[in-house]
Amino acid sequence: MGPSRAGRSRCTACSYEIGVDAWTFHRQLVAALEADEKAFFGRVQQRTEHLRPLVPA
């Protein structure tokens, strides 16, 4: 990713743009996954179980 318009980053290979907040969040998720894959997916499962009952029928 490289710089783009204010507050955005652009992929140098495909010109995809992403906001700085989304790019920061993505990097945090990747770092958490790489640090402890089992714990990361445990948190994903917990969050999914929490959210599933909130989905309207």
Tab-separated table of N, CA, C and O in Angstrom:
chain	number	residue	atom	x	y	z
A	1	MET	N	0.843	-1.164	0.000
A	1	MET	CA	0.000	0.000	0.000
A	1	MET	C	0.894	1.234	0.000
A	1	MET	O	1.896	1.299	0.677
A	2	GLY	N	0.450	2.201	-0.743
A	2	GLY	CA	1.182	3.456	-0.813
A	2	GLY	C	0.241	4.623	-0.577
A	2	GLY	O	-0.973	4.447	-0.491
A	3	PRO	N	0.781	5.802	-0.467
A	3	PRO	CA	-0.058	6.976	-0.215
A	3	PRO	C	-0.984	7.267	-1.390
A	3	PRO	O	-0.697	6.929	-2.525
A	4	SER	N	-2.111	7.870	-1.076
A	4	SER	CA	-3.098	8.253	-2.076
A	4	SER	C	-3.686	9.582	-1.645
A	4	SER	O	-3.027	10.376	-0.991
A	5	ARG	N	-4.974	9.775	-1.968
A	5	ARG	CA	-5.637	11.000	-1.523
A	5	ARG	C	-5.585	11.089	0.000
A	5	ARG	O	-5.335	10.100	0.677
A	6	ALA	N	-5.854	12.241	0.533
A	6	ALA	CA	-5.796	12.460	1.980
A	6	ALA	C	-6.608	11.407	2.725
A	6	ALA	O	-7.761	11.142	2.396
A	7	GLY	N	-5.997	10.790	3.708
A	7	GLY	CA	-6.693	9.835	4.555
A	7	GLY	C	-6.903	8.474	3.928
A	7	GLY	O	-7.700	7.691	4.416
A	8	ARG	N	-6.211	8.160	2.852
A	8	ARG	CA	-6.400	6.888	2.161
A	8	ARG	C	-5.049	6.302	1.780
A	8	ARG	O	-4.055	7.001	1.680
A	9	SER	N	-5.044	4.997	1.557
A	9	SER	CA	-3.873	4.303	1.024
A	9	SER	C	-4.299	3.570	-0.230
A	9	SER	O	-5.447	3.146	-0.353
A	10	ARG	N	-3.373	3.401	-1.164
A	10	ARG	CA	-3.685	2.764	-2.450
A	10	ARG	C	-2.744	1.582	-2.670
A	10	ARG	O	-1.542	1.689	-2.477
A	11	CYS	N	-3.319	0.464	-3.130
A	11	CYS	CA	-2.529	-0.697	-3.511
A	11	CYS	C	-1.765	-0.348	-4.781
A	11	CYS	O	-2.351	0.122	-5.759
A	12	THR	N	-0.479	-0.592	-4.776
A	12	THR	CA	0.340	-0.256	-5.939
A	12	THR	C	0.137	-1.233	-7.087
A	12	THR	O	0.445	-0.913	-8.230
A	13	ALA	N	-0.406	-2.420	-6.813
A	13	ALA	CA	-0.601	-3.417	-7.866
A	13	ALA	C	-1.940	-3.256	-8.572
A	13	ALA	O	-2.036	-3.486	-9.773
A	14	CYS	N	-2.995	-2.880	-7.830
A	14	CYS	CA	-4.328	-2.884	-8.455
A	14	CYS	C	-5.086	-1.560	-8.309
A	14	CYS	O	-6.226	-1.458	-8.735
A	15	SER	N	-4.517	-0.585	-7.672
A	15	SER	CA	-5.120	0.736	-7.465
A	15	SER	C	-6.302	0.733	-6.495
A	15	SER	O	-7.035	1.709	-6.404
A	16	TYR	N	-6.513	-0.359	-5.748
A	16	TYR	CA	-7.560	-0.395	-4.725
A	16	TYR	C	-7.218	0.615	-3.637
A	16	TYR	O	-6.067	0.720	-3.221
A	17	GLU	N	-8.215	1.367	-3.176
A	17	GLU	CA	-7.996	2.341	-2.107
A	17	GLU	C	-8.731	1.916	-0.843
A	17	GLU	O	-9.808	1.330	-0.909
A	18	ILE	N	-8.129	2.240	0.290
A	18	ILE	CA	-8.724	1.922	1.582
A	18	ILE	C	-8.440	3.087	2.526
A	18	ILE	O	-7.374	3.729	2.444
A	19	GLY	N	-9.390	3.381	3.409
A	19	GLY	CA	-9.207	4.450	4.377
A	19	GLY	C	-8.145	4.096	5.409
A	19	GLY	O	-7.875	2.917	5.665
A	20	VAL	N	-7.547	5.098	5.990
A	20	VAL	CA	-6.479	4.889	6.975
A	20	VAL	C	-6.988	4.076	8.163
A	20	VAL	O	-6.301	3.162	8.625
A	21	ASP	N	-8.171	4.380	8.666
A	21	ASP	CA	-8.708	3.630	9.808
A	21	ASP	C	-8.898	2.156	9.462
A	21	ASP	O	-8.565	1.276	10.252
A	22	ALA	N	-9.425	1.877	8.270
A	22	ALA	CA	-9.633	0.488	7.845
A	22	ALA	C	-8.292	-0.224	7.652
A	22	ALA	O	-8.142	-1.388	8.017
A	23	TRP	N	-7.312	0.477	7.105
A	23	TRP	CA	-5.989	-0.115	6.893
A	23	TRP	C	-5.320	-0.408	8.231
A	23	TRP	O	-4.726	-1.467	8.414
A	24	THR	N	-5.451	0.489	9.199
A	24	THR	CA	-4.900	0.276	10.537
A	24	THR	C	-5.572	-0.920	11.201
A	24	THR	O	-4.894	-1.777	11.789
A	25	PHE	N	-6.891	-1.008	11.105
A	25	PHE	CA	-7.632	-2.134	11.673
A	25	PHE	C	-7.192	-3.445	11.021
A	25	PHE	O	-6.969	-4.445	11.705
A	26	HIS	N	-7.039	-3.462	9.717
A	26	HIS	CA	-6.579	-4.650	8.996
A	26	HIS	C	-5.220	-5.096	9.519
A	26	HIS	O	-5.004	-6.287	9.794
A	27	ARG	N	-4.291	-4.165	9.670
A	27	ARG	CA	-2.957	-4.508	10.164
A	27	ARG	C	-3.017	-5.063	11.579
A	27	ARG	O	-2.273	-5.990	11.925
A	28	GLN	N	-3.901	-4.510	12.426
A	28	GLN	CA	-4.055	-5.020	13.784
A	28	GLN	C	-4.582	-6.455	13.779
A	28	GLN	O	-4.108	-7.301	14.552
A	29	LEU	N	-5.564	-6.728	12.909
A	29	LEU	CA	-6.101	-8.090	12.814
A	29	LEU	C	-5.036	-9.077	12.339
A	29	LEU	O	-4.905	-10.176	12.892
A	30	VAL	N	-4.275	-8.699	11.336
A	30	VAL	CA	-3.217	-9.579	10.826
A	30	VAL	C	-2.170	-9.826	11.905
A	30	VAL	O	-1.727	-10.962	12.105
A	31	ALA	N	-1.795	-8.796	12.643
A	31	ALA	CA	-0.803	-8.949	13.717
A	31	ALA	C	-1.321	-9.894	14.803
A	31	ALA	O	-0.580	-10.748	15.294
A	32	ALA	N	-2.599	-9.756	15.168
A	32	ALA	CA	-3.182	-10.634	16.184
A	32	ALA	C	-3.216	-12.076	15.687
A	32	ALA	O	-2.923	-13.013	16.445
A	33	LEU	N	-3.557	-12.281	14.437
A	33	LEU	CA	-3.589	-13.613	13.853
A	33	LEU	C	-2.196	-14.232	13.848
A	33	LEU	O	-2.019	-15.387	14.244
A	34	GLU	N	-1.207	-13.471	13.425
A	34	GLU	CA	0.155	-13.989	13.358
A	34	GLU	C	0.755	-14.242	14.742
A	34	GLU	O	1.571	-15.149	14.910
A	35	ALA	N	0.336	-13.462	15.736
A	35	ALA	CA	0.876	-13.604	17.089
A	35	ALA	C	0.369	-14.878	17.765
A	35	ALA	O	1.128	-15.562	18.465
A	36	ASP	N	-0.917	-15.204	17.563
A	36	ASP	CA	-1.501	-16.382	18.220
A	36	ASP	C	-2.764	-16.781	17.468
A	36	ASP	O	-3.863	-16.323	17.778
A	37	GLU	N	-2.587	-17.641	16.487
A	37	GLU	CA	-3.696	-18.036	15.614
A	37	GLU	C	-4.847	-18.671	16.388
A	37	GLU	O	-6.013	-18.349	16.149
A	38	LYS	N	-4.541	-19.545	17.327
A	38	LYS	CA	-5.586	-20.222	18.098
A	38	LYS	C	-6.411	-19.224	18.910
A	38	LYS	O	-7.640	-19.278	18.913
A	39	ALA	N	-5.755	-18.295	19.572
A	39	ALA	CA	-6.462	-17.281	20.360
A	39	ALA	C	-7.279	-16.369	19.453
A	39	ALA	O	-8.408	-15.998	19.794
A	40	PHE	N	-6.732	-16.002	18.296
A	40	PHE	CA	-7.446	-15.137	17.360
A	40	PHE	C	-8.765	-15.780	16.945
A	40	PHE	O	-9.819	-15.159	17.016
A	41	PHE	N	-8.709	-17.032	16.511
A	41	PHE	CA	-9.929	-17.688	16.050
A	41	PHE	C	-10.871	-18.002	17.209
A	41	PHE	O	-12.087	-18.082	17.020
A	42	GLY	N	-10.336	-18.146	18.418
A	42	GLY	CA	-11.193	-18.278	19.594
A	42	GLY	C	-12.015	-17.018	19.815
A	42	GLY	O	-13.216	-17.080	20.106
A	43	ARG	N	-11.368	-15.852	19.647
A	43	ARG	CA	-12.091	-14.582	19.783
A	43	ARG	C	-13.110	-14.406	18.661
A	43	ARG	O	-14.212	-13.904	18.891
A	44	VAL	N	-12.765	-14.827	17.457
A	44	VAL	CA	-13.717	-14.756	16.340
A	44	VAL	C	-14.937	-15.619	16.645
A	44	VAL	O	-16.079	-15.183	16.453
A	45	GLN	N	-14.717	-16.812	17.141
A	45	GLN	CA	-15.829	-17.709	17.472
A	45	GLN	C	-16.709	-17.111	18.579
A	45	GLN	O	-17.937	-17.137	18.485
A	46	GLN	N	-16.095	-16.544	19.609
A	46	GLN	CA	-16.867	-15.917	20.688
A	46	GLN	C	-17.704	-14.771	20.154
A	46	GLN	O	-18.879	-14.624	20.511
A	47	ARG	N	-17.129	-13.954	19.310
A	47	ARG	CA	-17.863	-12.812	18.752
A	47	ARG	C	-19.015	-13.282	17.871
A	47	ARG	O	-20.110	-12.734	17.917
A	48	THR	N	-18.764	-14.313	17.074
A	48	THR	CA	-19.817	-14.873	16.222
A	48	THR	C	-20.963	-15.409	17.065
A	48	THR	O	-22.135	-15.155	16.768
A	49	GLU	N	-20.647	-16.133	18.129
A	49	GLU	CA	-21.678	-16.680	19.006
A	49	GLU	C	-22.468	-15.568	19.687
A	49	GLU	O	-23.661	-15.709	19.941
A	50	HIS	N	-21.820	-14.462	19.984
A	50	HIS	CA	-22.489	-13.318	20.601
A	50	HIS	C	-23.448	-12.642	19.599
A	50	HIS	O	-24.554	-12.239	19.962
A	51	LEU	N	-22.999	-12.512	18.351
A	51	LEU	CA	-23.775	-11.790	17.355
A	51	LEU	C	-24.885	-12.623	16.717
A	51	LEU	O	-25.923	-12.072	16.307
A	52	ARG	N	-24.700	-13.912	16.596
A	52	ARG	CA	-25.664	-14.760	15.883
A	52	ARG	C	-27.090	-14.593	16.406
A	52	ARG	O	-28.032	-14.450	15.603
A	53	PRO	N	-27.358	-14.560	17.716
A	53	PRO	CA	-28.739	-14.394	18.192
A	53	PRO	C	-29.342	-13.021	17.863
A	53	PRO	O	-30.551	-12.846	17.933
A	54	LEU	N	-28.509	-12.067	17.529
A	54	LEU	CA	-29.000	-10.723	17.235
A	54	LEU	C	-29.468	-10.558	15.786
A	54	LEU	O	-30.092	-9.548	15.454
A	55	VAL	N	-29.186	-11.555	14.940
A	55	VAL	CA	-29.594	-11.488	13.525
A	55	VAL	C	-31.087	-11.715	13.438
A	55	VAL	O	-31.610	-12.700	13.973
A	56	PRO	N	-31.814	-10.802	12.785
A	56	PRO	CA	-33.269	-10.993	12.647
A	56	PRO	C	-33.602	-12.268	11.875
A	56	PRO	O	-32.869	-12.648	10.950
A	57	ALA	N	-34.680	-12.885	12.256
A	57	ALA	CA	-35.094	-14.145	11.591
A	57	ALA	C	-35.658	-13.875	10.222
A	57	ALA	O	-36.076	-12.853	9.843
